[in-house]
Amino acid sequence: MGYRRSRVVCGEISIASYNCNGLADNKKRQSVFTWLKEKEYNIYCLQETHSIVLDEVLWKKNRGGEIYFSHGQRNSKGVTVLINNNIDPNVQIVQTDPQGRWIILNMLLDNKQIWLINLYGPNNDDPTTLDSIIMVGDFNTVLNTSMDRKGNHTTNYPPRALKEIMNVMDILELVDIWRLKYPDLVRYTWRSVDRGQNAVGSSHNWHT
C-alpha cells in the first residue's frame, strides 16, 4: 500500500494510492473497501482493479460513496478513484482511457481547482503509455526571458509561477517544443507584450 499526502492552499487533502491486483472477487473487494474506509483518507486512487462497466452499480453499493471508473478487462488493467464522505469536491471533468490505464478528474474543492491523475503503467517495457503528454495554452509567462521577451518587459515576469512550471516540466520530462525546434530564433506572437503562447510537449514525443 502506498500513501501520498497532497497539500492545497486552502488546507490539506490526503490521498492514498493502492494497487489492488484485481477486485473482481466479491469477498476481496468488500474486504479492501472496508480496510480503505478505516484509513479515513479523503481520496483513494486504485490501480489494476479489473473492473468492467457491469460492475459499477454493485461496486458503488459496496463502497457507499462516489466512485469514478476507467474500466479495463475482467483480468487486467482498470483504475478507479474513490471519494470519501469526509470531503465534498465538485467533480467537473472526468476523462478516461479506453484501455483502462488512466483516469483524470478535475475537482473544485474549497474554491480551488485540482487536477488528479490516477495511472496504471504497463508491466512490460512499453514507453508509449507516457510518450504523448502535450500541454498547450497561454501561461502568461515565458521560459527564457532573454529570448522570449523584449524591451522593458524582460524582467517583468512572475518568478514563482515560472518556478512551478519548471518543476512540473522537470518531473514530467516536458520541453518547450517551439524553442526546441527553433533554438536561436527570436520571434513573438504578441508584439506589444511578448510571445504569450507557449507550447510545452513531451520530450518522448518530439521524435515525431
Tab-separated table of N, CA, C and O in Angstrom, residues 133 135 143 169-170 172-180 199-204 206:
chain	number	residue	atom	x	y	z
A	133	ILE	N	2.282	13.134	-23.826
A	133	ILE	CA	1.797	14.201	-22.956
A	133	ILE	C	2.077	15.536	-23.628
A	133	ILE	O	3.225	15.881	-23.886
A	135	MET	N	1.011	19.714	-23.431
A	135	MET	CA	0.334	20.815	-22.762
A	135	MET	C	0.446	22.049	-23.644
A	135	MET	O	1.533	22.380	-24.106
A	143	LEU	N	9.698	30.900	-20.629
A	143	LEU	CA	10.752	30.108	-20.012
A	143	LEU	C	12.124	30.756	-20.151
A	143	LEU	O	12.987	30.572	-19.299
A	169	MET	N	7.632	20.652	-15.462
A	169	MET	CA	8.325	20.205	-16.670
A	169	MET	C	9.433	19.211	-16.339
A	169	MET	O	9.640	18.231	-17.051
A	170	ASP	N	10.137	19.460	-15.243
A	170	ASP	CA	11.228	18.569	-14.847
A	170	ASP	C	10.690	17.207	-14.425
A	170	ASP	O	11.227	16.166	-14.813
A	172	LEU	N	7.774	15.776	-15.255
A	172	LEU	CA	7.140	15.065	-16.362
A	172	LEU	C	8.024	14.960	-17.601
A	172	LEU	O	7.607	14.427	-18.625
A	173	GLU	N	9.247	15.490	-17.507
A	173	GLU	CA	10.189	15.471	-18.629
A	173	GLU	C	9.588	16.166	-19.856
A	173	GLU	O	9.588	15.644	-20.971
A	174	LEU	N	9.070	17.378	-19.634
A	174	LEU	CA	8.487	18.161	-20.706
A	174	LEU	C	9.487	19.174	-21.240
A	174	LEU	O	10.411	19.579	-20.533
A	175	VAL	N	9.293	19.581	-22.472
A	175	VAL	CA	10.150	20.585	-23.093
A	175	VAL	C	9.290	21.604	-23.824
A	175	VAL	O	8.135	21.345	-24.156
A	176	ASP	N	9.850	22.769	-24.070
A	176	ASP	CA	9.210	23.787	-24.882
A	176	ASP	C	9.437	23.408	-26.348
A	176	ASP	O	10.536	23.544	-26.882
A	177	ILE	N	8.395	22.898	-26.996
A	177	ILE	CA	8.544	22.379	-28.359
A	177	ILE	C	9.009	23.462	-29.324
A	177	ILE	O	9.879	23.237	-30.163
A	178	TRP	N	8.403	24.649	-29.219
A	178	TRP	CA	8.765	25.725	-30.144
A	178	TRP	C	10.243	26.088	-30.017
A	178	TRP	O	10.958	26.216	-30.999
A	179	ARG	N	10.721	26.212	-28.784
A	179	ARG	CA	12.127	26.580	-28.572
A	179	ARG	C	13.055	25.434	-28.945
A	179	ARG	O	14.191	25.654	-29.376
A	180	LEU	N	12.610	24.202	-28.794
A	180	LEU	CA	13.424	23.062	-29.188
A	180	LEU	C	13.621	23.038	-30.701
A	180	LEU	O	14.702	22.736	-31.205
A	199	ALA	N	4.018	26.616	-26.061
A	199	ALA	CA	3.640	25.215	-26.263
A	199	ALA	C	4.638	24.322	-25.550
A	199	ALA	O	5.835	24.414	-25.781
A	200	VAL	N	4.151	23.501	-24.651
A	200	VAL	CA	5.010	22.599	-23.902
A	200	VAL	C	4.590	21.185	-24.213
A	200	VAL	O	3.418	20.847	-24.113
A	201	GLY	N	5.535	20.345	-24.632
A	201	GLY	CA	5.186	18.986	-25.012
A	201	GLY	C	6.167	17.975	-24.473
A	201	GLY	O	7.233	18.336	-23.991
A	202	SER	N	5.817	16.728	-24.582
A	202	SER	CA	6.647	15.667	-24.039
A	202	SER	C	7.919	15.473	-24.872
A	202	SER	O	7.865	15.404	-26.080
A	203	SER	N	9.049	15.364	-24.164
A	203	SER	CA	10.308	15.117	-24.869
A	203	SER	C	10.301	13.743	-25.518
A	203	SER	O	10.984	13.518	-26.500
A	204	HIS	N	9.526	12.823	-24.965
A	204	HIS	CA	9.447	11.483	-25.557
A	204	HIS	C	8.723	11.518	-26.897
A	204	HIS	O	8.928	10.654	-27.721
A	206	TRP	N	8.748	14.094	-29.124
A	206	TRP	CA	9.253	15.057	-30.093
A	206	TRP	C	9.916	14.394	-31.277
A	206	TRP	O	10.105	15.024	-32.309
